[in-house]
Coordinates of N, CA and C in Angstrom, one line a residue:
M1 N 122.7 73.8 93.4 CA 121.4 73.6 94.1 C 121.1 74.4 94.9
N2 N 122.2 75.1 95.6 CA 122.7 76.5 96.3 C 122.6 77.2 95.9
A3 N 122.4 77.5 94.8 CA 122.3 79.2 93.8 C 120.8 79.6 94.6
L4 N 121.0 81.0 94.6 CA 120.0 82.1 94.6 C 119.3 82.6 93.5
L5 N 118.0 82.5 93.4 CA 117.3 82.6 92.2 C 116.5 84.0 92.6
I6 N 116.0 84.9 91.5 CA 115.7 86.0 92.1 C 114.4 86.0 90.6
K7 N 113.4 86.4 90.7 CA 111.8 86.7 89.9 C 112.9 87.6 89.0
T8 N 112.6 87.5 87.7 CA 112.9 88.4 86.4 C 111.4 89.3 86.2
E9 N 112.0 90.3 85.4 CA 110.9 91.2 85.2 C 109.8 90.5 84.2
Q10 N 110.5 89.7 83.1 CA 109.5 88.7 82.4 C 108.8 87.9 83.5
G11 N 109.4 87.3 84.2 CA 108.8 86.3 85.2 C 107.5 87.0 86.0
Q12 N 107.9 88.4 86.3 CA 106.7 89.0 87.1 C 105.4 89.2 86.3
Q13 N 105.7 89.6 85.0 CA 104.9 89.7 84.0 C 104.2 88.6 83.9
A14 N 104.9 87.2 83.8 CA 104.2 86.1 83.4 C 103.1 85.8 84.8
F15 N 103.8 86.1 85.9 CA 102.7 85.9 87.2 C 101.5 86.9 86.9
K16 N 101.8 88.2 86.7 CA 100.5 89.0 86.9 C 99.5 88.3 85.8
A17 N 100.0 87.7 84.6 CA 99.2 87.7 83.6 C 98.7 86.2 83.6
R18 N 98.8 85.4 84.9 CA 98.4 84.1 85.3 C 99.0 83.2 83.9
S19 N 100.3 83.3 83.4 CA 100.5 82.5 82.4 C 100.7 81.0 82.7
A20 N 100.5 80.2 81.9 CA 100.4 79.0 81.8 C 101.8 78.2 82.5
Q21 N 103.0 78.9 82.0 CA 103.9 78.6 82.5 C 104.2 78.7 84.2
L22 N 103.3 79.0 84.3 CA 103.6 79.5 86.0 C 102.2 79.0 86.8
A23 N 101.9 77.6 86.1 CA 100.6 77.2 86.8 C 100.8 76.7 87.8
G24 N 99.6 76.0 88.7 CA 99.8 75.3 89.9 C 101.1 75.1 90.9
K25 N 101.9 74.2 90.9 CA 102.7 73.8 91.7 C 103.8 75.2 91.6
L26 N 104.0 75.3 89.8 CA 105.0 76.4 89.6 C 104.9 77.7 90.3
R27 N 103.8 77.8 90.3 CA 103.2 79.6 90.9 C 103.6 79.6 92.2
S28 N 103.3 78.4 93.0 CA 103.7 78.3 94.7 C 105.3 78.4 94.9
A29 N 106.0 77.7 93.8 CA 107.6 77.7 94.1 C 108.0 78.9 93.7
Y30 N 107.6 79.7 92.3 CA 108.0 80.9 92.0 C 108.0 82.1 93.0
L31 N 106.8 82.0 94.0 CA 106.7 83.1 94.9 C 107.6 82.8 95.7
L32 N 108.5 81.8 96.2 CA 109.3 81.8 97.2 C 110.8 82.3 96.9
F33 N 110.8 82.3 95.6 CA 112.5 82.8 95.1 C 112.5 84.3 95.4
D34 N 113.2 84.5 96.2 CA 113.4 86.2 96.7 C 114.6 86.5 97.1
G35 N 115.6 86.0 96.7 CA 117.0 86.0 96.5 C 117.4 86.0 97.7
Q36 N 116.9 85.3 98.9 CA 117.5 84.8 99.9 C 117.3 83.3 100.3
R37 N 116.3 82.7 99.6 CA 116.4 81.1 99.9 C 116.9 80.5 98.7
T38 N 117.5 79.5 99.0 CA 118.1 78.5 97.9 C 117.3 77.8 97.0
V39 N 117.7 77.0 96.1 CA 116.8 76.5 95.2 C 116.6 75.1 96.2
Q40 N 117.5 74.7 97.1 CA 117.3 73.4 98.1 C 115.9 74.1 98.8
D41 N 116.1 75.1 99.4 CA 115.2 75.7 100.5 C 113.8 75.4 100.0
V42 N 113.7 76.1 98.5 CA 112.7 75.9 97.9 C 112.2 74.5 97.7
L43 N 112.9 73.7 97.1 CA 112.5 72.4 96.8 C 112.0 71.8 98.1
K44 N 112.6 72.0 99.2 CA 112.3 71.4 100.6 C 110.7 72.1 101.0
A45 N 110.4 73.3 100.5 CA 109.4 73.8 100.8 C 108.3 73.3 99.8
T46 N 108.3 73.0 98.9 CA 107.4 72.7 98.1 C 107.6 71.1 97.6
Q47 N 108.2 70.3 98.7 CA 108.2 68.8 98.4 C 106.7 68.5 98.3
G48 N 105.5 68.8 99.0 CA 104.6 68.2 99.1 C 103.6 68.5 97.5
L49 N 104.1 69.5 97.2 CA 103.5 69.9 96.1 C 104.0 69.0 94.6
G50 N 105.3 68.4 94.9 CA 105.9 67.6 93.8 C 106.6 68.3 92.9
V51 N 107.2 69.6 93.3 CA 108.2 70.5 92.6 C 109.6 69.8 92.4
T52 N 110.2 69.7 91.1 CA 111.4 69.1 91.1 C 112.5 70.1 90.6
L53 N 113.5 69.7 90.6 CA 114.5 70.7 90.0 C 114.6 70.8 88.6
Q54 N 114.0 69.9 87.8 CA 113.9 70.0 86.4 C 112.6 71.3 86.3
D55 N 111.8 71.1 87.0 CA 110.6 72.4 87.1 C 111.4 73.9 87.3
I56 N 112.2 74.0 88.1 CA 113.0 75.2 88.4 C 114.0 75.2 87.3
D57 N 114.4 74.4 87.1 CA 115.5 74.8 85.7 C 114.8 75.1 84.4
A58 N 113.6 74.7 84.1 CA 112.5 75.4 83.3 C 112.2 76.4 83.4
L59 N 112.0 76.8 84.5 CA 111.4 78.3 84.9 C 112.8 79.2 84.3
Q60 N 114.0 78.8 84.7 CA 115.2 79.4 84.7 C 115.3 79.7 83.2
Q61 N 115.3 78.6 82.4 CA 115.7 78.3 80.9 C 114.4 79.5 80.1
A62 N 113.1 79.6 80.8 CA 112.2 80.5 80.2 C 112.5 81.8 80.8
G63 N 113.5 82.1 81.3 CA 113.7 83.6 81.5 C 112.8 84.1 82.6
L64 N 111.9 83.1 83.7 CA 111.0 83.8 84.5 C 112.0 84.0 85.8
L65 N 113.1 83.1 86.0 CA 114.0 83.3 86.8 C 115.4 83.6 87.0
A66 N 116.5 84.2 87.6 CA 117.5 84.3 87.2 C 118.5 84.0 88.1
A67 N 119.8 83.9 88.2 CA 120.7 83.8 89.1 C 121.0 85.2 90.1
M68 N 121.2 85.0 91.4 CA 121.5 86.6 92.0 C 123.0 86.5 91.7
Q69 N 123.0 87.9 90.9 CA 124.8 88.2 91.1 C 125.1 88.9 92.0
P70 N 126.3 88.4 92.5 CA 126.8 89.0 93.8 C 127.7 90.2 93.4
L71 N 127.6 91.5 94.1 CA 128.4 92.2 93.5 C 130.0 92.5 94.1
P72 N 130.7 92.9 93.0 CA 132.3 92.6 93.4 C 132.6 93.6 94.5
A73 N 133.3 92.8 95.4 CA 133.7 93.6 96.7 C 134.5 94.7 96.5
E74 N 135.3 94.7 94.9 CA 135.9 96.2 95.0 C 135.3 97.6 94.8
L75 N 133.8 96.9 94.6 CA 133.2 98.2 94.4 C 132.8 99.2 95.2
E76 N 133.0 100.5 95.8 CA 132.9 101.0 96.6 C 131.3 101.7 96.4
P77 N 130.3 101.8 97.7 CA 129.0 102.3 97.4 C 129.1 103.4 96.4
V78 N 129.7 104.7 96.6 CA 129.7 105.5 95.7 C 129.6 105.4 94.3
A79 N 130.9 104.5 94.1 CA 131.1 104.4 92.8 C 130.0 103.3 92.1
L80 N 129.7 102.5 93.0 CA 128.4 101.7 92.8 C 127.1 102.4 92.3
A81 N 126.7 103.5 93.1 CA 125.9 104.2 92.6 C 126.1 104.6 91.0
K82 N 126.8 105.4 91.2 CA 127.3 106.1 89.6 C 127.2 105.0 88.4
L83 N 127.4 103.7 88.8 CA 127.5 102.4 87.8 C 126.1 101.8 87.5
R84 N 125.7 102.0 88.5 CA 123.8 101.1 88.5 C 123.0 101.8 87.9
T85 N 122.2 101.3 87.0 CA 121.1 101.9 86.1 C 119.8 101.6 87.3
P86 N 118.9 102.2 86.8 CA 117.5 102.0 87.7 C 117.1 100.4 87.6
Q87 N 117.7 99.8 86.5 CA 116.7 98.5 86.4 C 117.7 97.6 87.2
E88 N 119.3 98.1 87.3 CA 120.0 97.0 88.2 C 119.4 97.6 89.5
R89 N 119.5 98.7 90.1 CA 118.7 99.1 91.2 C 117.6 98.4 91.7
Y90 N 117.0 97.9 90.9 CA 115.4 97.3 91.1 C 115.8 96.2 91.3
R91 N 116.7 95.5 90.3 CA 117.0 94.0 90.5 C 117.7 93.8 91.9
D92 N 118.6 94.6 92.6 CA 119.3 94.5 93.7 C 118.3 94.8 94.7
A93 N 117.5 95.4 94.8 CA 116.5 96.1 95.6 C 115.4 95.3 95.9
Y94 N 114.7 94.5 95.0 CA 113.6 93.6 95.1 C 113.8 92.5 96.1
P95 N 114.4 91.6 96.0 CA 114.7 90.8 97.2 C 114.8 91.0 98.7
L96 N 115.5 92.4 98.4 CA 115.2 92.9 100.2 C 114.1 93.4 100.5
A97 N 113.4 94.1 99.6 CA 111.8 94.6 99.6 C 110.9 93.3 100.2
V98 N 111.0 92.3 98.9 CA 110.3 91.0 99.4 C 110.5 90.5 100.8
A99 N 111.7 90.4 101.0 CA 112.3 89.8 102.6 C 111.8 90.7 103.3
L100 N 111.7 92.0 103.6 CA 111.3 92.9 104.6 C 109.9 92.7 105.0
T101 N 108.9 92.8 103.6 CA 107.6 92.7 103.9 C 107.3 91.3 104.1
G102 N 108.0 90.5 103.8 CA 107.4 89.0 103.9 C 107.6 88.5 105.5
K103 N 108.3 89.3 106.1 CA 108.5 89.0 107.5 C 107.7 89.6 108.6
L104 N 106.7 90.5 108.0 CA 105.7 91.3 108.5 C 104.6 90.3 108.8
G105 N 104.2 89.2 108.0 CA 103.1 88.0 108.4 C 101.9 89.1 107.8
L106 N 101.0 88.7 108.1 CA 99.7 88.8 107.7 C 99.3 90.5 107.8
S107 N 100.2 91.1 108.8 CA 99.9 92.5 109.0 C 100.6 93.1 107.6
G108 N 101.8 93.0 107.1 CA 101.9 93.2 106.2 C 101.9 92.6 104.5
F109 N 100.4 91.8 104.6 CA 100.0 91.4 103.6 C 100.0 92.3 102.1
R110 N 99.2 93.5 102.4 CA 99.0 94.3 101.3 C 100.3 95.0 100.9
L111 N 101.2 95.3 101.9 CA 102.1 95.8 101.3 C 103.2 94.8 100.7
N112 N 103.4 93.8 101.1 CA 103.9 92.4 100.4 C 103.2 92.6 98.9
L113 N 102.1 92.5 99.0 CA 101.5 92.7 97.3 C 101.6 93.7 96.6
S114 N 101.9 95.2 97.4 CA 102.5 96.1 96.7 C 103.9 95.9 96.4
V115 N 104.8 95.5 96.8 CA 105.9 94.9 96.0 C 106.1 94.3 95.1
E116 N 105.2 93.3 95.3 CA 105.1 92.1 94.4 C 104.6 92.9 93.3
G117 N 103.8 93.8 93.2 CA 103.1 94.5 91.9 C 104.2 95.6 91.1
A118 N 105.3 95.8 92.0 CA 106.2 97.0 91.6 C 107.2 96.1 90.6
T119 N 106.9 96.4 89.5 CA 107.8 95.9 88.1 C 109.0 96.4 87.7
G120 N 109.1 97.9 88.3 CA 110.4 98.4 88.0 C 110.7 99.3 89.2
Y121 N 111.7 100.2 88.9 CA 112.6 100.9 89.8 C 111.5 102.1 90.4
E122 N 111.1 102.5 89.7 CA 109.9 104.0 89.9 C 109.1 103.4 91.0
A123 N 108.6 102.0 90.8 CA 107.3 101.5 91.6 C 107.6 101.0 92.9
L124 N 108.8 100.6 92.7 CA 109.7 100.1 94.2 C 110.0 101.2 94.9
A125 N 110.4 102.3 94.5 CA 111.1 103.4 95.0 C 109.9 104.3 95.4
A126 N 108.5 104.3 94.9 CA 107.4 104.5 95.6 C 106.7 104.1 96.6
V127 N 106.9 102.5 96.6 CA 106.6 102.0 98.1 C 107.7 101.8 99.0
A128 N 108.8 102.1 98.7 CA 109.7 102.1 99.6 C 109.5 102.7 101.0
P129 N 109.0 104.1 101.0 CA 108.7 104.9 102.3 C 107.5 104.4 103.2
K130 N 106.4 103.4 102.5 CA 105.9 102.6 103.3 C 106.6 101.1 104.0
I131 N 107.5 101.0 103.1 CA 108.5 99.7 104.0 C 109.0 100.4 105.2
K132 N 109.6 101.5 104.8 CA 110.5 102.2 106.2 C 109.5 102.4 107.2
E133 N 108.2 102.6 107.0 CA 107.1 103.1 108.1 C 107.3 101.5 108.7
A134 N 106.8 100.6 107.9 CA 106.5 99.2 108.5 C 107.6 98.7 109.2
V135 N 109.1 98.6 109.0 CA 109.6 98.0 109.1 C 110.9 98.5 110.3
G136 N 110.6 99.7 110.2 CA 111.7 101.0 111.2 C 113.0 101.2 110.3
Q137 N 113.9 102.5 110.6 CA 114.9 102.6 109.9 C 115.8 101.5 110.1
Q138 N 116.5 100.6 110.9 CA 117.3 100.0 111.0 C 117.2 98.7 110.1
A139 N 115.8 98.2 110.0 CA 116.0 97.1 109.1 C 115.9 97.7 107.7
Y140 N 115.2 99.0 107.7 CA 115.3 99.4 106.2 C 116.7 100.3 105.4
V141 N 118.0 99.9 106.3 CA 118.9 100.6 105.9 C 119.2 99.7 104.7
S142 N 119.2 98.5 104.5 CA 119.8 97.7 103.4 C 119.2 98.2 102.1
L143 N 117.6 98.0 102.1 CA 116.8 98.2 101.2 C 117.2 99.9 100.5
E144 N 117.3 100.5 101.6 CA 117.7 102.4 100.8 C 119.1 102.3 100.3
Q145 N 120.2 101.5 100.9 CA 121.2 101.4 100.2 C 121.3 100.7 98.7
A146 N 120.2 99.8 98.8 CA 120.2 99.1 97.4 C 119.2 99.8 96.1
L147 N 118.5 100.5 96.6 CA 117.6 101.8 95.9 C 118.0 103.0 95.7
F148 N 118.8 103.4 96.6 CA 119.1 105.1 96.5 C 120.7 105.4 96.6
A149 N 121.7 104.5 97.3 CA 122.7 104.6 97.1 C 123.8 104.7 95.7

């Protein structure tokens, strides 16, 4: 229940297509999974909507959410960059980008929508300079590492 879940590419496509799998309360819960909030955090936040652990399990079983995989500590950043595919870079960077733009509040709403609309590495890398401009270099470092290191 303390697991960190992130949106999958399949989930993002279902979200954009307004799939019935993500209707109503599940759509609201799905939006909260950013790799920073635990399942328990999302359940608390959506308690009033009636989202249950079974609902979240169903999203995971459908392939719309996936467990966030921790990176092995023994991998150095240089070696990691050589090993990671663009899809892996996207998977690692996406939750960071969502978290950074989410902290901007209403002023970052459009930027957050751009991040949510980025369904692949290239699209997220294209939005990255705007994120850097909005949050500043210090906050941007982790995203830069995830995308380009």
